[in-house]
Short mmCIF file of C-alpha atoms in Angstrom, two decimals:
data_model
loop_
_atom_site.label_atom_id
_atom_site.label_comp_id
_atom_site.label_asym_id
_atom_site.label_seq_id
_atom_site.Cartn_x
_atom_site.Cartn_y
_atom_site.Cartn_z
CA MET A 1 54.49 4.16 16.12
CA ILE A 2 50.99 2.49 15.71
CA THR A 3 49.63 4.97 18.24
CA SER A 4 51.14 7.71 16.27
CA LEU A 5 49.93 6.51 12.83
CA PHE A 6 46.40 6.25 14.16
CA SER A 7 46.35 9.62 15.34
CA ARG A 8 47.03 10.87 11.81
CA LEU A 9 44.52 8.42 10.43
CA SER A 10 41.73 9.98 12.52
CA LEU A 11 41.36 12.82 10.28
CA VAL A 12 39.29 10.73 7.85
CA SER A 13 36.90 9.57 10.42
CA GLY A 14 34.74 12.41 9.98
CA LEU A 15 34.35 11.72 6.22
CA SER A 16 33.59 8.02 6.97
CA ASP A 17 30.66 8.92 9.24
CA HIS A 18 28.86 10.38 6.26
CA ILE A 19 29.28 7.09 4.45
CA PHE A 20 28.35 5.08 7.46
CA HIS A 21 26.02 7.25 9.49
CA THR A 22 24.89 5.77 12.50
CA ASP A 23 21.94 6.90 14.62
CA GLN A 24 19.16 5.50 16.79
CA LYS A 25 16.89 4.89 13.78
CA ASN A 26 19.35 2.72 11.89
CA LEU A 27 21.38 1.17 14.91
CA HIS A 28 20.09 -2.31 14.68
CA VAL A 29 20.82 -2.51 10.93
CA ARG A 30 24.42 -0.75 11.58
CA ALA A 31 25.17 -3.19 14.47
CA GLU A 32 24.13 -6.16 12.06
CA GLN A 33 26.56 -4.92 9.51
CA LEU A 34 29.38 -4.77 11.92
CA ARG A 35 28.59 -7.97 13.68
CA THR A 36 28.97 -9.44 10.39
CA ARG A 37 32.20 -8.16 9.57
CA LEU A 38 33.29 -9.18 13.20
CA ALA A 39 32.37 -12.89 12.28
CA VAL A 40 35.02 -12.90 9.39
CA TYR A 41 37.61 -10.64 11.04
CA PRO A 42 40.07 -13.28 12.31
CA SER A 43 39.94 -15.04 8.82
CA LEU A 44 40.55 -11.67 7.18
CA VAL A 45 43.67 -10.50 9.35
CA LEU A 46 45.05 -14.23 8.84
CA SER A 47 44.58 -14.20 5.11
CA GLN A 48 46.32 -10.78 5.03
CA ALA A 49 49.26 -12.21 6.87
CA VAL A 50 49.66 -15.09 4.62
CA LEU A 51 49.64 -12.59 1.54
CA GLU A 52 52.26 -10.39 3.32
CA CYS A 53 54.46 -13.32 3.71
CA LEU A 54 54.28 -14.28 0.15
CA PHE A 55 54.86 -10.72 -1.08
CA VAL A 56 58.03 -10.71 0.89
CA LEU A 57 59.22 -13.98 -0.67
CA LEU A 58 58.02 -12.87 -4.01
CA PHE A 59 60.12 -9.78 -3.97
CA TRP A 60 62.96 -10.98 -1.83
CA SER A 61 65.36 -10.50 -4.64
CA GLN A 62 63.94 -7.28 -5.85
CA ALA A 63 64.23 -5.14 -2.59
CA PRO A 64 66.61 -4.77 0.32
CA HIS A 65 65.83 -7.35 2.92
CA GLN A 66 65.85 -4.99 5.86
CA LEU A 67 63.04 -2.89 4.41
CA LEU A 68 61.01 -5.77 3.52
CA LEU A 69 61.44 -7.02 6.94
CA ALA A 70 60.58 -3.93 8.53
CA TRP A 71 57.65 -3.54 6.39
CA ILE A 72 56.12 -7.00 7.53
CA ALA A 73 56.91 -6.36 11.04
CA VAL A 74 54.87 -3.23 11.02
CA PHE A 75 52.00 -4.78 9.31
CA PHE A 76 52.22 -7.85 11.99
CA ALA A 77 52.20 -5.21 14.83
CA LEU A 78 49.23 -3.62 13.09
CA HIS A 79 47.48 -7.24 13.18
CA ALA A 80 48.49 -7.71 16.69
CA VAL A 81 46.56 -4.48 17.62
CA GLU A 82 43.76 -5.44 15.56
CA MET A 83 43.32 -8.89 17.07
CA ILE A 84 43.51 -7.37 20.68
CA LYS A 85 40.98 -4.79 19.85
CA TRP A 86 38.64 -7.57 18.33
CA LYS A 87 38.86 -9.85 21.30
CA LEU A 88 38.31 -6.93 23.78
CA HIS A 89 35.41 -5.48 22.22
CA ARG A 90 33.83 -8.14 19.81
CA ASP A 91 30.55 -8.38 21.92
CA GLU A 92 30.04 -4.65 22.53
CA LEU A 93 27.31 -3.54 20.00
CA ASP A 94 24.61 -2.94 22.26
CA THR A 95 24.95 0.90 22.25
CA LEU A 96 25.17 3.77 19.73
CA GLN A 97 28.59 4.86 20.84
CA ALA A 98 29.86 1.31 20.93
CA CYS A 99 29.04 0.89 17.15
CA ARG A 100 30.49 4.05 16.06
CA ASP A 101 33.66 3.30 18.12
CA LEU A 102 34.03 -0.21 16.05
CA HIS A 103 33.04 1.57 12.95
CA GLU A 104 35.87 3.96 13.49
CA ARG A 105 38.24 1.22 14.27
CA PHE A 106 37.49 -0.84 11.39
CA THR A 107 37.94 2.38 9.12
CA LEU A 108 41.25 3.28 10.40
CA PHE A 109 42.81 -0.30 10.63
CA SER A 110 41.62 -0.71 6.77
CA LEU A 111 43.21 2.53 5.74
CA ALA A 112 46.15 1.84 7.58
CA ALA A 113 46.53 -1.59 5.85
CA GLY A 114 45.85 -0.01 2.55
CA LEU A 115 48.63 2.62 3.24
CA LEU A 116 50.97 -0.10 4.13
CA TRP A 117 50.26 -1.89 0.85
CA GLY A 118 50.67 1.34 -1.06
CA ALA A 119 53.84 1.96 0.74
CA ALA A 120 55.30 -1.55 -0.59
CA ALA A 121 54.18 -0.42 -4.08
CA VAL A 122 56.09 2.59 -3.82
CA GLY A 123 59.10 1.57 -1.75
CA PHE A 124 59.66 -1.82 -3.46
CA TYR A 125 58.69 -0.63 -6.93
CA PRO A 126 61.25 -2.86 -9.35
CA SER A 127 62.88 -1.48 -12.34
CA ASP A 128 62.29 -4.77 -14.06
CA ILE A 129 59.19 -4.22 -16.24
CA VAL A 130 57.96 -7.93 -15.41
CA TYR A 131 58.39 -7.40 -11.90
CA GLN A 132 56.43 -3.84 -12.26
CA SER A 133 53.72 -5.89 -13.74
CA LEU A 134 53.55 -8.36 -11.16
CA LEU A 135 53.69 -5.81 -8.31
CA ILE A 136 50.56 -3.92 -10.02
CA CYS A 137 48.74 -7.40 -10.42
CA VAL A 138 49.18 -7.99 -6.85
CA MET A 139 47.77 -4.75 -5.68
CA LEU A 140 44.80 -4.92 -7.98
CA GLY A 141 44.15 -8.50 -6.68
CA LEU A 142 44.20 -7.04 -3.23
CA VAL A 143 41.94 -4.27 -4.11
CA ALA A 144 39.42 -6.75 -5.99
CA GLY A 145 39.66 -8.93 -3.02
CA ALA A 146 38.71 -6.21 -0.78
CA VAL A 147 35.27 -5.80 -2.63
CA THR A 148 34.18 -9.17 -1.45
CA ILE A 149 35.65 -8.78 2.10
CA ASN A 150 34.64 -5.27 2.93
CA HIS A 151 31.39 -4.48 1.13
CA VAL A 152 29.33 -5.07 4.28
CA HIS A 153 31.45 -1.98 5.76
CA SER A 154 31.98 0.56 2.82
CA PRO A 155 34.23 2.76 4.86
CA SER A 156 36.71 -0.04 5.16
CA LEU A 157 36.62 -0.64 1.47
CA TYR A 158 37.08 2.67 0.38
CA GLY A 159 39.93 3.42 2.97
CA TYR A 160 41.61 0.18 2.05
CA MET A 161 41.56 0.82 -1.76
CA PHE A 162 42.47 4.49 -1.56
CA GLY A 163 45.58 3.51 0.73
CA ILE A 164 46.85 1.02 -2.09
CA MET A 165 45.48 2.95 -5.31
CA PHE A 166 46.57 6.39 -4.64
CA GLN A 167 50.10 5.55 -3.95
CA LEU A 168 50.28 2.92 -6.79
CA ILE A 169 49.01 5.40 -9.21
CA ALA A 170 51.29 8.17 -8.16
CA ARG A 171 54.44 5.79 -8.30
CA VAL A 172 53.43 4.49 -11.97
CA LEU A 173 52.90 8.21 -13.07
CA PHE A 174 56.37 9.02 -11.63
CA GLU A 175 57.89 7.12 -14.48
CA ASN A 176 56.35 9.80 -16.72
CA ASP A 177 56.49 7.99 -19.95
CA ARG A 178 53.79 7.26 -22.41
CA LEU A 179 53.36 3.43 -21.34
CA HIS A 180 53.03 4.25 -17.61
CA TRP A 181 50.63 7.08 -18.54
CA ILE A 182 48.54 4.61 -20.21
CA LEU A 183 48.88 2.02 -17.31
CA ALA A 184 47.83 4.91 -14.89
CA MET A 185 44.73 5.52 -16.52
CA MET A 186 43.80 1.86 -16.68
CA LEU A 187 44.39 1.82 -12.84
CA ILE A 188 42.36 4.59 -12.34
CA THR A 189 39.53 2.94 -14.36
CA SER A 190 40.07 0.01 -12.35
CA ALA A 191 39.54 1.63 -9.18
CA ALA A 192 36.33 3.26 -10.49
CA VAL A 193 35.04 -0.19 -11.48
CA VAL A 194 36.00 -1.69 -8.00
CA VAL A 195 34.12 1.19 -6.29
CA GLN A 196 30.92 0.70 -8.41
CA ALA A 197 31.01 -3.23 -7.66
CA GLY A 198 31.49 -2.49 -3.77
CA ARG A 199 28.61 -0.24 -3.90
CA GLY A 200 26.57 -2.80 -5.78
CA LEU A 201 27.57 -5.70 -3.31
CA ASN A 202 26.80 -3.40 -0.42
CA LYS A 203 23.33 -2.58 -1.70
CA SER A 204 22.67 -6.12 -2.27
CA PHE A 205 23.78 -7.06 1.23
CA MET A 206 21.64 -4.28 2.73
CA LEU A 207 18.44 -5.47 0.88
CA SER A 208 18.85 -8.88 2.23
CA LEU A 209 19.64 -7.53 5.57
CA LEU A 210 16.44 -5.43 5.45
CA GLN A 211 14.54 -8.29 4.43
CA ARG A 212 15.99 -10.41 7.25
CA PHE A 213 14.71 -7.64 9.78
CA GLU A 214 11.18 -7.51 8.04
CA ASN A 215 10.98 -11.43 8.42
CA LEU A 216 12.08 -11.31 12.02
CA SER A 217 9.13 -8.64 12.54
CA LEU A 218 6.74 -10.98 10.86
CA LEU A 219 7.96 -13.79 13.07
CA GLN A 220 7.50 -11.62 16.17
CA GLN A 221 3.97 -10.65 14.80
CA LEU A 222 2.96 -14.30 14.33
CA THR A 223 4.31 -15.26 17.61
CA ALA A 224 2.22 -12.41 19.25
CA GLN A 225 -0.96 -13.71 17.21
CA LYS A 226 -0.25 -17.23 18.48
CA ALA A 227 -0.18 -15.82 22.18
CA GLU A 228 -3.37 -14.04 21.48
CA ILE A 229 -5.15 -17.22 19.93
CA GLU A 230 -3.91 -19.30 23.09
CA GLU A 231 -5.38 -16.62 25.42
CA ALA A 232 -8.72 -16.49 23.32
CA ARG A 233 -8.81 -20.14 23.93
CA ASP A 234 -9.15 -19.57 27.75
CA LEU A 235 -11.82 -16.97 27.13
CA LEU A 236 -13.91 -18.96 25.03
CA GLU A 237 -16.81 -19.13 27.40
CA GLN A 238 -16.84 -15.32 27.70
CA ARG A 239 -16.70 -14.79 24.13
CA VAL A 240 -19.74 -17.39 23.58
CA GLN A 241 -21.77 -15.26 25.94
CA GLU A 242 -20.90 -12.04 24.28
CA ARG A 243 -21.82 -13.48 20.94
CA THR A 244 -25.10 -14.60 22.14
CA GLU A 245 -25.97 -11.21 23.46
CA LEU A 246 -24.99 -9.69 20.08
CA LEU A 247 -27.40 -11.93 18.40
CA GLN A 248 -30.02 -10.92 20.79
CA LEU A 249 -29.55 -7.30 20.30
CA ARG A 250 -29.51 -8.02 16.29
CA ASN A 251 -32.95 -9.87 16.89
CA ASP A 252 -34.29 -6.72 18.99
CA GLU A 253 -32.91 -4.48 16.08
CA ILE A 254 -35.00 -6.21 13.37
CA VAL A 255 -37.94 -6.18 15.64
CA ALA A 256 -37.52 -2.31 16.07
CA ILE A 257 -37.04 -1.97 12.38
CA LYS A 258 -40.26 -3.60 11.58
CA ASP A 259 -42.02 -1.44 14.21
CA THR A 260 -40.30 1.58 12.81
CA THR A 261 -41.56 0.93 9.21
CA ILE A 262 -44.81 0.13 10.30
CA MET A 263 -44.98 3.39 12.18
CA ALA A 264 -43.68 5.37 9.35
CA LEU A 265 -46.55 3.90 7.22
CA SER A 266 -49.14 4.59 10.05
CA SER A 267 -48.26 8.13 10.41
CA LEU A 268 -48.40 8.99 6.90
CA ALA A 269 -51.64 6.85 6.56
CA GLU A 270 -53.37 9.41 8.65
CA THR A 271 -52.83 12.11 6.10
CA ARG A 272 -54.04 9.71 3.19
CA ASP A 273 -53.46 6.54 1.43
CA ASN A 274 -50.31 6.25 -0.72
CA GLU A 275 -50.54 4.70 -4.37
CA THR A 276 -52.25 1.40 -4.47
CA GLY A 277 -52.66 -0.99 -7.34
CA ASN A 278 -49.68 -2.82 -9.06
CA HIS A 279 -47.25 0.06 -9.42
CA LEU A 280 -45.65 -0.66 -6.31
CA ARG A 281 -45.35 -4.56 -6.86
CA ARG A 282 -43.99 -3.76 -10.28
CA THR A 283 -41.29 -1.58 -9.21
CA GLN A 284 -40.06 -3.86 -6.25
CA ASN A 285 -39.77 -6.63 -8.73
CA TYR A 286 -38.00 -4.42 -11.14
CA ILE A 287 -35.36 -3.33 -8.57
CA ARG A 288 -34.84 -6.70 -7.40
CA ILE A 289 -34.12 -7.87 -11.03
CA LEU A 290 -31.67 -5.05 -11.55
CA ALA A 291 -29.86 -5.71 -8.39
CA ILE A 292 -29.45 -9.36 -9.34
CA HIS A 293 -27.94 -8.41 -12.55
CA LEU A 294 -25.47 -6.08 -10.83
CA ARG A 295 -24.64 -8.07 -7.97
CA ASP A 296 -21.20 -9.26 -9.24
CA HIS A 297 -20.34 -5.99 -11.01
CA PRO A 298 -16.96 -4.62 -9.27
CA ARG A 299 -18.84 -1.23 -8.50
CA PHE A 300 -21.63 -2.96 -6.76
CA VAL A 301 -20.59 -6.14 -5.62
CA ASP A 302 -19.68 -4.82 -1.98
CA PHE A 303 -23.22 -3.53 -1.45
CA LEU A 304 -25.41 -5.99 -3.43
CA THR A 305 -25.40 -9.01 -1.15
CA SER A 306 -28.39 -11.33 -1.04
CA ALA A 307 -29.75 -9.88 2.12
CA ASN A 308 -29.36 -6.20 0.73
CA ILE A 309 -31.06 -7.28 -2.32
CA GLU A 310 -34.17 -8.54 -0.69
CA MET A 311 -33.90 -5.49 1.57
CA LEU A 312 -34.28 -3.33 -1.61
CA TYR A 313 -37.28 -5.41 -2.67
CA LYS A 314 -39.11 -4.74 0.64
CA LEU A 315 -38.09 -0.90 0.57
CA ALA A 316 -39.02 -0.21 -2.86
CA PRO A 317 -42.82 0.48 -2.09
CA LEU A 318 -41.62 3.19 0.07
CA HIS A 319 -40.25 5.34 -2.75
CA ASP A 320 -43.14 7.88 -3.20
CA ILE A 321 -44.49 7.64 0.34
CA GLY A 322 -44.03 11.44 0.83
CA LYS A 323 -47.06 11.97 -1.69
CA VAL A 324 -49.16 11.56 0.85
CA GLY A 325 -48.08 15.08 2.10
CA ILE A 326 -48.90 16.81 -1.46
CA PRO A 327 -51.99 18.63 -1.65
CA ASP A 328 -54.90 17.01 -3.70
CA LEU A 329 -55.16 19.82 -6.01
CA ILE A 330 -51.78 18.99 -7.22
CA LEU A 331 -51.38 15.48 -6.84
CA ARG A 332 -54.77 14.68 -8.54
CA LYS A 333 -54.63 17.40 -11.23
CA PRO A 334 -55.44 15.72 -14.43
CA GLY A 335 -53.67 18.35 -16.47
CA GLN A 336 -50.09 19.43 -16.89
CA LEU A 337 -48.71 21.04 -13.61
CA THR A 338 -47.51 24.68 -13.47
CA PRO A 339 -43.74 25.43 -12.47
CA GLU A 340 -45.03 26.42 -9.19
CA GLU A 341 -47.19 23.37 -8.78
CA PHE A 342 -44.27 21.19 -9.95
CA GLU A 343 -41.95 22.54 -7.43
CA ILE A 344 -44.41 21.50 -4.60
CA MET A 345 -44.59 18.24 -6.33
CA LYS A 346 -40.90 17.89 -5.98
CA THR A 347 -41.04 18.10 -2.29
CA HIS A 348 -42.58 14.80 -1.79
CA THR A 349 -38.88 13.14 -1.87
CA LEU A 350 -37.95 15.44 1.19
CA LEU A 351 -41.39 14.60 2.82
CA GLY A 352 -40.80 10.86 2.43
CA GLY A 353 -37.19 10.96 3.78
CA ASN A 354 -38.10 13.02 6.46
CA ALA A 355 -40.97 10.82 7.49
CA ILE A 356 -38.82 7.87 7.54
CA SER A 357 -36.31 9.80 9.78
CA GLY A 358 -38.93 10.92 12.15
CA ALA A 359 -40.07 7.61 12.82
CA ALA A 360 -36.83 6.13 13.40
CA GLY A 361 -36.54 8.82 16.07
CA LEU A 362 -39.09 7.24 17.84
CA THR A 363 -37.04 3.95 18.23
CA ASN A 364 -33.53 3.02 19.27
CA VAL A 365 -32.62 2.03 15.87
CA ARG A 366 -31.45 5.41 14.30
CA ASN A 367 -28.42 4.04 12.26
CA SER A 368 -29.99 1.25 10.91
CA PRO A 369 -28.95 0.08 7.23
CA PHE A 370 -32.48 -0.66 6.50
CA LEU A 371 -33.75 2.72 7.56
CA LYS A 372 -30.88 4.45 5.74
CA ALA A 373 -31.55 2.55 2.60
CA ALA A 374 -35.30 3.31 3.01
CA ARG A 375 -34.56 7.24 3.16
CA GLN A 376 -31.99 6.99 0.31
CA ILE A 377 -34.84 5.47 -2.03
CA ALA A 378 -37.53 8.04 -0.85
CA ILE A 379 -35.26 11.07 -1.13
CA GLY A 380 -32.98 10.22 -4.17
CA HIS A 381 -35.04 8.27 -6.72
CA HIS A 382 -35.34 11.45 -8.84
CA GLU A 383 -31.81 12.33 -8.87
CA LYS A 384 -30.30 11.97 -12.22
CA TRP A 385 -26.72 10.69 -13.10
CA ASP A 386 -25.84 14.11 -14.92
CA GLY A 387 -27.02 16.37 -11.92
CA SER A 388 -30.19 17.70 -13.32
CA GLY A 389 -32.40 15.74 -10.88
CA TYR A 390 -33.82 16.85 -7.66
CA PRO A 391 -34.16 17.51 -4.72
CA PHE A 392 -30.38 17.91 -4.23
CA ALA A 393 -29.04 17.78 -8.00
CA LEU A 394 -26.62 14.90 -7.08
CA CYS A 395 -24.54 13.44 -9.81
CA GLY A 396 -22.67 10.17 -10.59
CA ASP A 397 -21.66 8.12 -7.55
CA ASN A 398 -22.88 10.81 -5.21
CA ILE A 399 -26.38 9.47 -5.67
CA SER A 400 -26.88 6.31 -3.72
CA ILE A 401 -27.02 2.67 -5.07
CA PRO A 402 -30.53 2.03 -3.75
CA ALA A 403 -31.61 5.50 -5.27
CA ARG A 404 -30.00 4.93 -8.53
CA LEU A 405 -31.77 1.58 -8.94
CA MET A 406 -34.99 2.91 -8.00
CA ALA A 407 -34.93 5.89 -10.56
CA LEU A 408 -34.69 3.46 -13.43
CA ALA A 409 -37.42 0.94 -11.95
CA ASP A 410 -39.65 4.03 -11.38
CA VAL A 411 -39.17 5.56 -14.62
CA TYR A 412 -39.68 2.27 -16.53
CA ASP A 413 -42.88 1.64 -14.81
CA ALA A 414 -44.09 5.44 -15.52
CA MET A 415 -43.51 5.28 -19.16
CA SER A 416 -45.04 1.65 -19.59
CA SER A 417 -48.05 2.37 -17.60
CA ARG A 418 -51.45 3.94 -18.63
CA ARG A 419 -52.32 7.13 -16.48
CA VAL A 420 -55.72 9.14 -16.81
CA TYR A 421 -53.60 11.95 -18.27
CA LYS A 422 -51.42 9.79 -20.77
CA SER A 423 -51.49 6.30 -22.63
CA ALA A 424 -48.85 3.70 -21.77
CA MET A 425 -45.92 3.52 -24.15
CA GLY A 426 -44.91 0.35 -25.77
CA HIS A 427 -42.30 -1.74 -24.19
CA ASP A 428 -39.57 -1.00 -27.02
CA GLU A 429 -40.36 2.60 -27.00
CA VAL A 430 -39.74 2.71 -23.37
CA ALA A 431 -36.66 0.70 -23.42
CA GLU A 432 -35.29 2.90 -26.28
CA ALA A 433 -35.91 5.87 -24.00
CA ILE A 434 -34.07 4.32 -20.99
CA ILE A 435 -31.05 3.47 -23.12
CA ASN A 436 -31.02 7.16 -24.32
CA GLY A 437 -30.92 8.16 -21.00
CA LYS A 438 -27.53 6.29 -20.27
CA GLY A 439 -25.04 8.47 -18.63
CA LYS A 440 -27.72 11.43 -18.44
CA HIS A 441 -30.52 10.18 -16.65
CA PHE A 442 -29.14 6.95 -15.27
CA ASP A 443 -26.11 5.30 -14.06
CA PRO A 444 -24.43 3.62 -17.22
CA ASP A 445 -23.90 0.37 -15.54
CA VAL A 446 -27.54 0.14 -14.31
CA VAL A 447 -28.67 0.71 -17.92
CA ASP A 448 -26.44 -2.13 -18.95
CA ALA A 449 -27.92 -4.50 -16.46
CA PHE A 450 -31.46 -3.26 -17.51
CA VAL A 451 -30.42 -4.38 -21.21
CA GLU A 452 -29.60 -7.59 -19.78
CA ALA A 453 -32.72 -8.10 -18.15
CA ILE A 454 -35.18 -6.40 -20.64
CA SER A 455 -37.04 -9.42 -21.10
CA GLU A 456 -37.72 -10.08 -17.47
CA PHE A 457 -38.87 -6.31 -16.86
CA LYS A 458 -41.49 -7.02 -19.92
CA GLU A 459 -42.71 -10.41 -18.18
CA ILE A 460 -43.03 -8.52 -14.86
CA ALA A 461 -44.95 -5.53 -16.54
CA ALA A 462 -47.46 -8.12 -18.09
CA LYS A 463 -47.82 -10.02 -14.75
CA PHE A 464 -48.77 -7.15 -12.68
CA ARG A 465 -50.30 -4.99 -15.34
CA ASP A 466 -53.29 -2.58 -14.14
CA ASP A 467 -56.68 -3.86 -15.60
CA ASN A 468 -58.44 -0.78 -13.91
CA LEU A 469 -57.04 2.54 -13.33
CA ASP A 470 -58.50 4.06 -10.14
CA ALA A 471 -57.96 7.70 -8.83
CA ALA A 472 -55.17 6.61 -6.26
CA ASP A 473 -53.03 5.71 -9.20
CA TRP A 474 -52.96 9.11 -11.07
CA ARG A 475 -49.51 10.10 -10.36
CA ALA A 476 -47.70 7.16 -9.27
CA ALA A 477 -44.55 8.30 -10.83
CA ALA A 478 -44.50 12.08 -11.32
#
């Protein structure tokens, strides 16, 4: 009889697979859900057996004794099969097929139990309104209890509830009067509430389960890291030796960087001298002051370390190194340059950058941050924030940080210094021009830093002012 019953109930297994789909990706989660239900399964069956006995006693005076005994006998036979299956297969959750088989058994047993309780609601439905109410309360209590018991395995909850509520509602509607129609609607509403509550509990259980697996994964990672640390202790001597070698390579790099810089200056000096006087000293102090005021700004904090600030200070004098490649007729022209001459003048940025790159090629330090920043300053210090500068018309953050700082420092010095072809502008007038160039010529944040350091700029300009003007200073900031 039980075998025949399960043969009919197997028709619902396809639907339950959609609710509780199991594959290799979620196997560990599904196995844990089923394992949780297996742990409480004996107490679940025992509680059902006790409720069935109490139900028989409760309705002993309302239903034929033979039917009550037959009903509870079928239920006990079902429980016996359940417990045998549980004992035989409770440890078989290691494979995908084992999980699917156990899921199917849980679903079918729950549906069968629900159908048996529903059959009791139909077969033992009393004529006495008091016992009718009592019967309905019992069935609702069973369904409500199933929410807390079966929420870890949703198909069991839905199968159990369907088996009870479908038959109970049908039996109540069979009375076909207004009172029982209202009562049926209440039962349907209660069923919907139970389903929603079951889904909520299942969701909470799944979240806690997933969190548990995440914690286990973290524990495994920490354990692996601990093993790596212990292994590292055994290799400490080797690590120390490797670090020593890296430090030696770094020292060699520093020496090579210095040699590269000297080679760049020497190769250009063969053409002719770069600017002399205090222009270079002022601009390198300006760029350092700007960098110090920007070092804590979120946009600059990663680059403007103490080491990089000093690096910019040392590199600032190289910004116009390419001018040694500009013909004297243009570089030293006292009047205004023609458009053609200015185009030639603009090439000093590329000449300087290429000279630094070429000198780097003579050493083994091609990717040095020092040389990279030097090239960025030489090439990009005439780029403008709005993209109207040269040589590449870069705009915004596409302009390197060293070039953006150098741009403001160079312009400030050019405007505030005397040249043979112009007079020096006053400090306040220069400051106003730079502030007006915010977001156009200059990075807005760099201008803000200039405003903060404006008194320091004035002091540097006074300290390193040019008392005399010689021919080499003609176009220090063209």
